[in-house]
Amino acid sequence: MFETFSALEVLLLMGLSIAGVMAGIAANGLKYAVFRPSPHPLWRRAAHIGSWAGILLVILWGAVTAAVYFALGWAFVMDRVVVMLPLLALPALLVAARALPALRGDKAMTPEAAANVAAAVHTMAAGTLLVLYLVWFDIPSVPDLRESTMYLAMLAGTAALLQLYHRRRVRTIEARGRGYLAMAIRSAAFTLSAVVLLMAWFLWSMERSKFPASMSMLHPETFEYGGGAVPAGAVSSAHHDHHARHAVASAAGSAAISVTDLTGPRTGEPDARFTLVAQKQMIELASGHTVEAWTFNGQVPGPQLVVREGDLVEVELINKDIELGVTVHWHGVDVPNAEDGVAGLTQNAVMPGESHTYRFVVNETGTHWYHSHQASSVQVAKGLFGAFIILPKDGAEAGGGTADVTIFSHDWETPDGTRTVLHLPGPASGGQRIIPPGTEVRLRLVNSASYTKLFSLHGTPFRVSAIDGWDIHEPEAVTGMRLKIGGGGRYDVTFTMPDHPVALTLDGREPETTIIFSKDGQEAADIRTGGPILDPLAYGSYAPAPIDGNAVFDREFLMVLDQIYLGHYNGHSNTLWAINGEVFPRTPTFVVEEGDLVKTRIVNRTFSDHPMHLHGHHMVVLSRNGKPYKGSPLVLDTLLVDPGETYEVAFRADNPGIWMDHCHILDHAAWGMSMHLTYANVTTPYTVGEASGNHPE
């Protein structure tokens, strides 16, 4: 529905632009026609038709905006109503009041009337251009007083200047007897000047968008407090106003804490110790393509790290030959901030020949994964990821009568384009896996690709036992349901192996996106395409969520996801992905204090879905589109928000630090859709940029 409304808006604005150009040219011609012995009626008729078309299109645009409001809510139209509606409606009223009466009928038009018509019609065109600029290049998602008045003031100034110009121009035409040739020459000159100015602005804007060689990930001017008290210790990075930082901390009565102090245990014998070596390796994909992968320990996926709840884990990362540097981020695991593995925020990237050790205690269970968070849009795609499985403290090991299989879905760039591959660990042959009938099977499905995947399991009823590592309450058996997993998300699927083959597939029938489980590894499975998509908010049995949606929250934030159709970012032009109308580093920073109960409303106003990933915390899903969950409680670290959807989520601020919150379509994060959650008294000594070599996205 949202996509339809958005497409209609684009079509209406394009139509309004065409009507404005047509009416504007005709109105300009009227200034010359009124001084001709026999004024040609075509100018008048064209201006009349164009003016009416513009007014009707503005009315239709308003109707679409009203429909969006009633269907989806205020968050989807607030910028349209507060900022854009006056820019379209007021000029349309001006045209109706000043231009249409003068254009009606065949009565001779005075020069003053022609000037008024031209000024009104051109003002409507200027308003349309402003709205087009806002929709495509500088969306004011959450309008403030400045945005609601600045553009209106610009339009008012433009209208006044147009009125003065056209009145002066008709006097000049009358005095000098200018004809249509003069009009054509002036129009061409104005057009050429506009093109030159536009190109100059484009190049200036691109240059201005370049990041400094070194900058902090935190910017105090972006701090938002969610309606709660402004913490006295709300400070920025140690690189910003060092003396003021200490003054504020002293006034607050507590010293600022650096992320470097928020570590896991530095001493004690680890319960699980691993070494990950980042290195380049040629690998052959199931599709038959050979690619240069960036790997952990020479394999893709990297080694599966299996630990138990309560374990002290130690992982040494060694960079052998990845020139960009690497880190390890523990996706979905609430580690101490210093162990989070974000280059430029919690550590420096580990360069070739260097090493870094992570130590932390795992206090949760479930299916998680690890990946590099240095140039993650590049490095994850090239293979720097692996599974991190946390078993229950007293749970039994997978053994006789059970099978525990982790499967990654990943997109690879090959000479034949992007190919999606299902990666199986351990012994497997040609997409086959031998599992004896009667075996209790757990498939841990991990989407390490950026884009959403649809999984299907054919040949047996199954249960979704966990999502993002959180157990589903009393999951029911389903058949033929597809599982929609966003980038970074995980589903645990369980079933009892039948006597006949079972197939796991992605939408699409390529062999590399199908895995067949059978008793002998030789049989074919019955694969049927399609089927309904399982709704996680309506699945499982209802139980109270860890956080009640009716609780009193200390802070409530709004996160509006938008796209900028063409923008400049760090010296490049592309479609940008915005949060609250801004791209990093101008995206909002949500400031909390330890112990706060926090609610966030996430609104997706783009054509793309967005798997939003909050580091260091788990989000309790309260509602979708205003309706509370009906099935099992959902506690996620990566929330897939489809176009036109609104989610309310909550979390307890119980893990001090500075945490990324970003879209896990990693290209979207690299093009702006990245922000931060910071605790009031936490600072970081690290920076991003060419000087430090840290590039988290």
XYZ file of C-alpha atoms in Angstrom:
697
model
C 0.000 0.000 0.000
C 2.723 2.473 0.971
C 4.600 1.808 -2.265
C 1.420 2.627 -4.239
C 0.917 5.904 -2.388
C 4.567 6.860 -2.902
C 4.411 6.084 -6.620
C 1.231 8.171 -6.932
C 2.924 11.084 -5.195
C 5.887 10.933 -7.568
C 3.574 10.837 -10.603
C 1.516 13.758 -9.307
C 4.598 15.864 -8.622
C 5.966 15.084 -12.077
C 2.618 16.053 -13.581
C 2.591 19.222 -11.513
C 6.068 20.066 -12.809
C 4.959 19.594 -16.423
C 1.848 21.698 -15.828
C 3.976 24.368 -14.173
C 6.414 24.498 -17.097
C 3.585 24.681 -19.632
C 1.677 27.359 -17.741
C 4.888 29.259 -16.963
C 5.964 29.470 -20.603
C 2.473 30.509 -21.662
C 2.187 33.124 -18.901
C 5.549 34.529 -19.915
C 4.351 34.753 -23.523
C 1.274 36.690 -22.425
C 3.476 39.591 -21.335
C 4.568 39.994 -24.939
C 1.206 39.113 -26.506
C -0.704 41.931 -24.772
C 1.303 44.475 -26.774
C 0.663 42.801 -30.141
C -2.025 44.243 -32.429
C -3.761 40.844 -32.493
C -2.845 38.875 -29.334
C -2.721 35.157 -30.117
C -5.267 33.224 -28.002
C -2.972 30.192 -27.707
C -0.872 31.824 -24.955
C -3.957 32.590 -22.936
C -5.521 29.175 -23.469
C -2.304 27.339 -22.590
C -1.830 29.406 -19.422
C -5.464 28.787 -18.465
C -5.249 25.023 -18.987
C -1.871 24.783 -17.244
C -3.123 26.776 -14.257
C -6.211 24.607 -13.851
C -4.128 21.456 -14.263
C -1.734 22.649 -11.561
C -4.559 23.425 -9.131
C -6.248 20.059 -9.734
C -2.955 18.197 -9.294
C -2.344 20.010 -5.996
C -5.819 18.934 -4.857
C -5.081 15.327 -5.887
C -1.730 15.470 -4.082
C -3.556 16.639 -0.970
C -6.066 13.793 -1.336
C -3.259 11.223 -1.585
C -1.600 12.751 1.470
C -4.885 12.532 3.385
C -5.296 8.896 2.321
C -1.787 8.101 3.567
C -2.601 9.767 6.879
C -5.763 7.729 7.423
C -4.133 4.486 6.239
C -0.697 4.723 7.850
C -0.661 7.574 10.350
C 0.799 10.990 11.028
C 4.441 9.887 10.906
C 4.106 9.181 7.171
C 2.776 12.648 6.278
C 3.997 15.095 8.915
C 6.614 16.632 6.632
C 4.114 16.762 3.766
C 1.543 18.595 5.880
C 3.811 20.885 7.886
C 6.413 21.797 5.243
C 5.230 20.861 1.748
C 1.482 21.502 1.799
C 1.883 25.289 2.280
C 4.429 25.358 -0.563
C 1.848 23.877 -2.934
C -1.476 25.104 -1.553
C -0.657 28.797 -1.079
C 0.638 29.302 -4.655
C -2.381 27.358 -5.959
C -4.662 29.759 -4.067
C -2.690 32.674 -5.491
C -3.206 31.341 -9.024
C -6.919 30.821 -8.345
C -7.286 34.369 -7.010
C -5.086 36.332 -9.433
C -4.444 34.304 -12.574
C -7.656 32.419 -13.348
C -9.980 35.487 -13.296
C -7.668 37.308 -15.718
C -7.380 34.280 -18.011
C -11.116 33.619 -18.133
C -13.021 34.740 -21.267
C -11.809 36.733 -24.267
C -11.657 40.187 -22.726
C -8.471 42.079 -23.575
C -5.805 41.714 -20.892
C -3.966 44.695 -19.475
C -0.167 44.620 -19.055
C -0.596 44.727 -15.273
C -2.920 41.710 -15.401
C -0.406 39.832 -17.561
C 2.328 40.577 -15.002
C 0.095 39.334 -12.177
C -0.678 36.126 -14.084
C 2.999 35.459 -14.777
C 4.005 36.152 -11.165
C 1.292 33.858 -9.756
C 1.960 31.006 -12.186
C 5.727 31.201 -11.701
C 5.243 31.239 -7.922
C 3.292 27.979 -8.227
C 6.141 26.546 -10.311
C 8.659 27.683 -7.671
C 6.631 25.981 -4.930
C 6.545 22.777 -6.963
C 10.309 22.879 -7.486
C 10.855 23.358 -3.755
C 8.662 20.344 -2.966
C 10.436 18.229 -5.588
C 13.766 19.233 -4.071
C 12.578 18.231 -0.605
C 11.075 14.896 -1.686
C 14.048 13.824 -3.774
C 17.098 15.507 -2.276
C 16.552 16.783 1.286
C 13.606 15.101 2.974
C 12.519 16.894 6.192
C 11.294 13.656 7.824
C 10.736 15.123 11.286
C 10.093 18.808 10.587
C 11.132 21.395 13.127
C 10.318 25.094 13.362
C 13.258 26.034 11.149
C 12.187 23.730 8.323
C 8.518 24.659 8.604
C 9.289 28.374 8.249
C 12.488 28.548 6.179
C 11.091 27.121 2.945
C 7.869 29.098 3.281
C 9.912 32.265 3.762
C 11.958 31.366 0.675
C 8.756 30.957 -1.326
C 7.326 34.241 -0.029
C 10.528 36.042 -0.984
C 10.478 34.413 -4.412
C 6.848 35.458 -4.928
C 7.646 39.068 -4.042
C 10.656 39.149 -6.363
C 8.659 37.593 -9.201
C 5.938 40.206 -8.789
C 8.473 43.037 -8.943
C 10.315 41.475 -11.864
C 7.258 40.849 -14.043
C 5.817 44.322 -13.438
C 9.134 45.871 -14.370
C 9.433 43.590 -17.369
C 6.056 44.527 -18.892
C 7.012 48.196 -18.622
C 10.277 47.443 -20.434
C 8.463 45.511 -23.168
C 5.973 48.356 -23.587
C 8.734 50.982 -23.764
C 11.094 49.100 -26.080
C 8.633 47.096 -28.112
C 10.201 43.736 -27.415
C 8.869 40.767 -29.409
C 8.828 36.993 -29.215
C 12.441 36.736 -30.403
C 13.558 38.719 -27.365
C 11.491 36.397 -25.176
C 13.153 33.338 -26.715
C 16.655 34.789 -26.279
C 16.011 35.756 -22.652
C 14.476 32.349 -21.906
C 17.497 30.583 -23.397
C 19.857 32.798 -21.400
C 17.954 32.136 -18.172
C 17.944 28.389 -18.869
C 21.676 28.326 -19.594
C 22.410 30.346 -16.455
C 20.260 27.984 -14.384
C 22.093 24.935 -15.770
C 25.503 26.479 -15.034
C 24.457 27.437 -11.506
C 22.996 23.969 -10.921
C 26.218 22.288 -12.053
C 28.277 24.607 -9.853
C 26.035 23.849 -6.874
C 26.268 20.112 -7.617
C 30.086 20.162 -7.618
C 30.252 22.408 -4.540
C 27.826 20.180 -2.666
C 29.798 17.059 -3.572
C 33.041 18.615 -2.350
C 31.379 19.873 0.823
C 30.097 16.371 1.626
C 33.601 14.960 2.073
C 34.370 13.753 5.574
C 37.348 15.190 7.438
C 40.465 13.036 7.642
C 39.613 12.295 11.266
C 36.350 12.661 13.168
C 34.551 11.215 16.142
C 31.570 8.926 15.666
C 29.688 11.081 18.206
C 28.455 14.602 17.520
C 26.844 16.517 20.414
C 24.667 18.610 18.108
C 22.810 15.405 17.164
C 21.965 14.373 20.751
C 18.312 13.590 21.495
C 16.970 12.761 24.942
C 13.602 11.173 24.181
C 11.570 13.518 26.345
C 13.527 12.544 29.450
C 15.789 14.642 31.614
C 18.957 15.902 29.967
C 21.722 14.071 31.835
C 24.298 16.372 33.388
C 27.009 14.001 32.199
C 25.930 13.991 28.554
C 29.331 14.453 26.937
C 30.817 13.857 23.547
C 33.975 12.141 22.430
C 37.231 12.913 24.200
C 38.223 14.645 20.964
C 35.556 17.325 21.456
C 36.170 20.127 23.923
C 38.371 18.185 26.328
C 38.235 20.766 29.133
C 34.469 21.247 28.919
C 34.030 17.488 29.086
C 35.798 17.254 32.427
C 33.929 20.289 33.733
C 30.566 18.718 32.926
C 31.589 15.397 34.413
C 32.727 17.108 37.586
C 29.458 19.016 37.842
C 27.559 15.775 37.462
C 29.470 14.320 40.371
C 30.843 11.376 38.415
C 33.774 11.068 36.062
C 33.310 10.240 32.414
C 33.980 6.622 31.438
C 35.898 5.662 28.311
C 34.783 2.719 26.209
C 38.286 1.347 26.764
C 37.343 0.771 30.417
C 34.152 -1.142 29.572
C 35.866 -4.472 28.971
C 35.217 -8.066 29.820
C 37.274 -9.800 32.535
C 40.979 -9.188 31.939
C 42.107 -12.057 34.166
C 41.061 -15.640 34.733
C 41.393 -18.807 32.698
C 38.891 -18.765 29.811
C 36.387 -21.593 29.484
C 36.650 -21.363 25.697
C 39.625 -20.063 23.726
C 39.725 -19.521 19.951
C 42.041 -18.005 17.358
C 40.719 -16.358 14.198
C 43.161 -15.543 11.399
C 41.870 -13.110 8.771
C 43.350 -14.004 5.403
C 42.616 -14.073 1.692
C 41.780 -17.432 0.157
C 40.505 -18.656 -3.206
C 37.384 -20.760 -2.664
C 34.999 -22.637 -4.931
C 31.302 -21.932 -4.443
C 28.515 -24.467 -4.773
C 27.566 -22.603 -7.962
C 30.887 -23.695 -9.489
C 32.422 -20.213 -9.421
C 35.860 -19.630 -7.929
C 36.221 -16.343 -6.052
C 38.814 -14.636 -3.881
C 37.278 -14.652 -0.429
C 38.386 -12.850 2.701
C 38.192 -15.559 5.322
C 38.672 -16.471 8.930
C 41.111 -19.396 9.105
C 40.967 -19.949 5.354
C 37.329 -21.047 5.231
C 33.870 -19.599 4.546
C 31.958 -19.490 6.770
C 34.652 -19.095 9.406
C 35.047 -21.680 12.172
C 31.864 -22.328 14.129
C 32.542 -21.178 17.688
C 30.470 -23.148 20.205
C 30.378 -22.078 23.867
C 28.068 -22.447 26.842
C 26.041 -19.923 28.755
C 28.205 -18.442 31.505
C 31.511 -19.235 29.767
C 34.397 -16.799 29.814
C 35.325 -16.622 26.127
C 38.677 -15.495 24.749
C 39.179 -14.929 21.023
C 42.461 -13.787 19.505
C 42.081 -12.066 16.139
C 45.157 -12.064 13.886
C 45.207 -10.163 10.604
C 47.422 -11.927 8.100
C 46.860 -9.975 4.881
C 43.626 -7.931 4.844
C 44.993 -4.497 3.942
C 41.903 -2.572 5.072
C 42.211 -3.984 8.580
C 39.640 -6.160 10.379
C 37.662 -6.458 13.610
C 35.226 -9.007 15.044
C 31.708 -7.929 16.010
C 29.602 -10.413 17.982
C 26.234 -9.974 16.286
C 23.365 -10.424 18.725
C 25.557 -10.964 21.791
C 25.366 -8.325 24.520
C 29.097 -8.114 25.176
C 30.768 -5.281 27.143
C 31.193 -2.211 24.955
C 34.965 -2.512 24.479
C 34.475 -6.037 23.085
C 31.884 -5.007 20.460
C 34.385 -4.837 17.601
C 33.367 -1.598 15.846
C 36.331 0.110 14.198
C 36.585 3.766 15.185
C 34.148 3.446 18.078
C 35.232 0.646 20.427
C 38.683 -0.139 18.989
C 41.038 0.555 16.123
C 40.967 -1.752 13.127
C 43.505 -4.580 13.350
C 45.949 -4.017 10.498
C 48.068 -6.702 8.741
C 50.572 -8.230 11.142
C 48.617 -7.045 14.199
C 46.379 -8.895 16.643
C 43.618 -8.086 19.119
C 42.124 -10.185 21.919
C 38.441 -10.175 22.904
C 37.382 -11.449 26.339
C 33.815 -11.579 27.591
C 31.339 -13.722 29.508
C 28.279 -14.919 27.579
C 25.076 -14.528 29.573
C 22.581 -15.695 26.959
C 21.952 -18.641 24.658
C 21.057 -19.253 21.046
C 22.194 -18.818 17.461
C 24.419 -15.808 16.858
C 27.206 -14.967 14.459
C 30.354 -12.925 14.191
C 31.648 -10.731 11.392
C 34.074 -7.925 10.708
C 32.846 -4.405 11.451
C 35.612 -2.664 9.533
C 34.356 -1.691 6.059
C 31.609 -4.192 6.820
C 29.701 -3.590 3.579
C 32.776 -4.948 1.775
C 34.278 -7.405 4.239
C 31.144 -9.321 5.220
C 30.223 -9.682 1.548
C 33.680 -11.113 0.838
C 33.402 -13.771 3.555
C 34.589 -12.469 6.941
C 31.861 -14.094 9.045
C 31.074 -17.257 10.990
C 28.654 -18.817 13.484
C 28.749 -18.184 17.234
C 26.551 -20.725 19.016
C 25.800 -20.414 22.739
C 24.388 -23.613 24.251
C 22.387 -23.644 27.497
C 24.516 -23.996 30.595
C 23.191 -27.454 31.429
C 22.037 -28.521 27.959
C 23.111 -31.778 26.353
C 25.595 -31.853 23.494
C 24.222 -32.695 20.053
C 24.888 -36.380 19.583
C 23.105 -39.644 18.967
C 19.513 -39.099 17.933
C 20.003 -35.370 17.284
C 21.456 -33.234 14.504
C 22.420 -29.579 14.882
C 23.183 -27.910 11.546
C 24.078 -24.254 10.932
C 23.307 -22.937 7.441
C 24.335 -19.532 6.115
C 22.641 -17.822 3.203
C 25.153 -15.555 1.507
C 25.395 -13.454 -1.652
C 28.600 -13.641 -3.681
C 29.741 -11.411 -6.518
C 30.859 -13.615 -9.423
C 31.725 -12.996 -13.098
C 28.114 -14.000 -13.834
C 26.619 -11.543 -11.364
C 25.382 -11.995 -7.809
C 24.834 -15.630 -6.806
C 23.190 -16.710 -3.567
C 24.658 -19.801 -1.916
C 23.558 -21.882 1.063
C 26.688 -22.765 3.028
C 26.752 -26.033 4.976
C 29.469 -26.731 7.537
C 31.082 -30.110 7.965
C 30.797 -33.112 5.627
C 28.322 -32.468 2.827
C 28.231 -33.473 -0.805
C 26.555 -31.499 -3.570
C 23.925 -29.970 -1.320
C 23.143 -33.337 0.328
C 23.208 -34.140 4.026
C 22.658 -37.632 5.450
C 20.373 -37.710 8.502
C 18.837 -40.978 9.752
C 15.031 -41.104 10.082
C 13.802 -40.332 13.597
C 16.613 -37.860 14.281
C 15.619 -34.653 16.076
C 16.966 -31.925 13.791
C 17.730 -28.281 14.527
C 18.567 -26.081 11.541
C 20.162 -22.787 12.529
C 19.387 -20.497 9.579
C 21.588 -17.398 9.385
C 21.225 -14.712 6.717
C 24.714 -13.246 6.384
C 23.687 -11.505 3.156
C 22.410 -7.957 3.326
C 19.133 -8.551 1.535
C 16.103 -10.418 2.841
C 15.790 -14.121 2.031
C 12.743 -16.395 1.924
C 13.454 -19.918 3.199
C 11.158 -22.917 2.687
C 11.314 -26.383 4.250
C 9.668 -29.095 2.158
C 8.673 -32.602 3.156
C 7.928 -32.299 6.865
C 6.078 -30.223 9.444
C 8.440 -28.016 11.438
C 8.584 -25.542 14.283
C 10.366 -22.204 14.534
C 11.939 -22.740 17.939
C 13.872 -19.479 18.216
C 14.354 -16.161 16.422
C 17.580 -14.199 16.913
C 18.526 -16.680 19.636
C 15.390 -16.007 21.714
C 13.168 -19.064 22.313
C 9.620 -18.948 20.940
C 6.969 -19.739 23.547
C 5.172 -22.997 22.669
C 5.806 -22.963 18.900
C 3.236 -24.879 16.869
C 4.058 -27.183 13.962
C 3.489 -25.649 10.526
C 3.697 -26.977 6.985
C 4.435 -25.123 3.760
C 5.144 -21.786 5.454
C 7.987 -19.641 4.159
C 10.370 -17.916 6.556
C 11.326 -14.312 5.834
C 14.731 -13.522 7.327
C 16.269 -10.077 6.974
C 19.979 -9.371 6.750
C 21.693 -10.427 9.979
C 18.623 -12.317 11.256
C 18.473 -15.928 12.461
C 15.719 -18.554 12.733
C 16.077 -21.912 14.504
C 13.903 -24.543 12.798
C 13.289 -27.944 14.415
C 11.673 -31.134 13.109
C 11.855 -34.905 13.340
C 13.545 -36.421 10.303
C 11.007 -38.520 8.357
C 11.726 -41.602 6.262
C 11.679 -39.523 3.057
C 13.882 -36.594 1.964
C 13.446 -33.068 3.306
C 14.578 -30.035 1.299
C 15.579 -26.572 2.486
C 15.344 -24.011 -0.305
C 15.475 -20.315 -0.944
C 13.023 -18.725 -3.352
C 14.565 -19.712 -6.653
C 15.460 -23.184 -7.839
C 19.225 -22.947 -8.377
C 21.067 -26.000 -6.982
C 23.244 -23.810 -4.761
C 20.112 -22.560 -2.956
C 18.799 -26.053 -2.149
C 19.960 -28.521 0.501
C 18.428 -31.994 0.645
C 18.431 -34.035 3.847
C 17.902 -37.761 3.375
C 18.774 -41.105 4.910
C 21.261 -42.046 2.183
C 22.237 -38.800 0.423
C 20.909 -40.047 -2.909
C 17.198 -39.268 -3.023
C 15.431 -36.248 -4.501
C 12.899 -34.222 -2.541
C 9.448 -33.008 -3.510
C 9.888 -29.227 -3.748
C 6.824 -27.000 -4.097
C 7.250 -23.270 -4.620
C 5.261 -20.520 -2.958
C 3.310 -20.711 0.255
C 2.314 -18.115 2.871
C 4.953 -16.280 4.883
C 5.035 -16.997 8.601
C 4.198 -13.932 10.699
C 6.455 -13.983 13.771
C 4.126 -11.623 15.676
C 1.276 -14.133 15.396
C 3.301 -17.324 15.901
C 3.575 -19.387 19.072
C 1.446 -19.103 22.187
C 0.830 -15.793 23.857
C 2.827 -14.961 26.976
C 3.641 -11.660 28.693
C 6.620 -9.870 27.149
C 9.672 -9.016 29.275
C 8.640 -5.352 28.953
C 4.987 -4.305 29.107
C 3.855 -1.909 26.395
C 1.832 -0.013 29.020
C 4.866 0.594 31.212
C 6.007 4.100 32.073
C 9.043 4.758 29.895
C 11.871 7.051 30.890
C 12.586 7.985 27.275
C 10.665 7.620 24.017
C 12.379 8.108 20.668
C 11.207 8.347 17.058
C 13.230 6.810 14.226
C 11.919 7.612 10.728
C 13.629 5.701 7.922
C 13.707 7.586 4.622
C 15.549 7.614 1.330
C 17.133 10.534 -0.480
C 16.855 9.723 -4.163
C 20.074 11.519 -5.046
C 22.515 12.978 -2.573
C 26.192 13.573 -1.939
C 28.036 11.502 0.633
C 31.737 11.742 1.384
C 32.502 13.078 -2.083
C 30.272 10.656 -4.007
C 26.735 10.755 -5.415
C 24.213 8.004 -4.817
C 20.828 7.166 -3.362
C 21.201 7.859 0.354
C 19.404 6.196 3.254
C 18.380 8.552 6.023
C 17.221 8.452 9.633
C 15.001 11.375 10.644
C 15.933 13.101 7.394
C 19.693 12.967 7.982
C 22.569 10.693 6.997
C 25.553 9.835 9.174
C 27.255 11.753 10.768
C 24.194 14.011 11.165
C 21.808 11.207 12.144
C 20.379 11.433 15.668
C 22.236 10.106 18.687
C 19.876 8.734 21.327
C 21.167 9.547 24.814
C 20.159 7.366 27.775
C 21.196 6.765 31.358
C 21.852 3.372 32.865
C 18.623 1.848 34.133
C 16.345 3.793 31.760
C 13.370 2.007 30.261
C 13.390 3.107 26.627
C 10.792 2.893 23.856
C 11.536 3.560 20.197
C 9.023 3.977 17.398
C 10.491 2.912 14.040
C 8.739 4.111 10.862
C 9.770 2.913 7.391
C 8.890 5.430 4.656
C 11.100 3.930 1.935
C 10.591 1.441 -0.898
C 13.022 -0.997 0.761
C 12.807 -3.112 3.876
C 15.376 -2.388 6.585
C 16.715 -4.929 9.101
C 17.573 -2.523 11.925
C 20.295 -3.871 14.224
C 20.915 -2.422 17.681
C 24.274 -3.365 19.201
C 24.630 -4.331 22.846
C 20.913 -4.704 23.611
C 17.874 -6.773 22.687
C 14.641 -5.109 21.584
C 11.287 -6.328 22.887
C 8.694 -5.953 20.121
C 5.603 -4.220 21.531
C 3.495 -3.619 18.426
C 3.406 -3.405 14.651
C 1.254 -0.783 12.938
C -0.384 -0.019 16.262
C -1.411 -3.628 16.962
C 0.286 -5.572 19.779
C 1.842 -8.974 19.149
C -0.598 -11.906 19.308
C 1.753 -14.866 19.645
C 4.960 -15.516 21.524
C 6.909 -12.515 22.816
C 9.618 -11.456 20.378
C 12.994 -10.304 21.662
C 15.248 -9.391 18.750
C 18.571 -7.771 17.976
C 17.728 -7.319 14.272
C 14.216 -6.090 13.442
C 13.032 -6.349 9.826
C 10.849 -3.318 9.047
C 8.996 -3.552 5.737
C 7.930 -0.507 3.673
C 4.987 1.288 5.260
C 5.402 -0.461 8.614
C 5.646 1.091 12.058
C 7.088 -0.834 14.999
C 7.273 0.028 18.655
C 10.111 -1.671 20.506
C 11.518 -1.307 24.002
C 14.691 -2.156 25.876
C 16.282 -1.655 29.259
C 19.439 0.482 29.170
C 21.594 -1.969 31.121
C 24.827 -2.169 29.109
C 26.785 1.122 29.331
C 28.686 2.234 26.281
C 28.342 3.807 22.864
C 26.474 1.479 20.529
C 25.770 1.465 16.824
C 22.181 1.200 15.596
C 22.071 0.709 11.841
C 20.456 -0.973 8.881
C 21.968 -4.406 8.253
C 21.613 -3.988 4.544
C 25.208 -2.962 4.910
C 25.267 -0.847 1.761
C 22.448 1.213 3.304
C 24.531 1.730 6.434
C 27.523 2.682 4.281
C 25.338 5.277 2.512
C 24.073 6.966 5.658
C 21.594 4.769 7.592
C 23.658 4.485 10.745
C 23.260 6.159 14.129
C 24.236 5.654 17.771
C 22.854 4.976 21.206
C 25.094 6.502 23.863
C 25.068 6.435 27.629
C 25.420 9.921 29.052
C 28.828 9.663 30.683
C 30.643 7.456 28.154
C 33.354 8.730 25.799
C 35.539 7.178 23.114
C 39.149 7.983 22.209
C 38.800 6.440 18.736
C 38.086 8.223 15.463
C 37.035 7.308 11.946
C 38.487 8.547 8.679
C 41.541 8.247 6.501
C 43.904 9.397 9.247
C 43.029 6.513 11.579
C 42.129 3.981 8.893
C 38.901 3.154 10.735
C 35.859 2.739 8.466
C 33.164 0.778 10.338
C 30.703 0.518 7.457
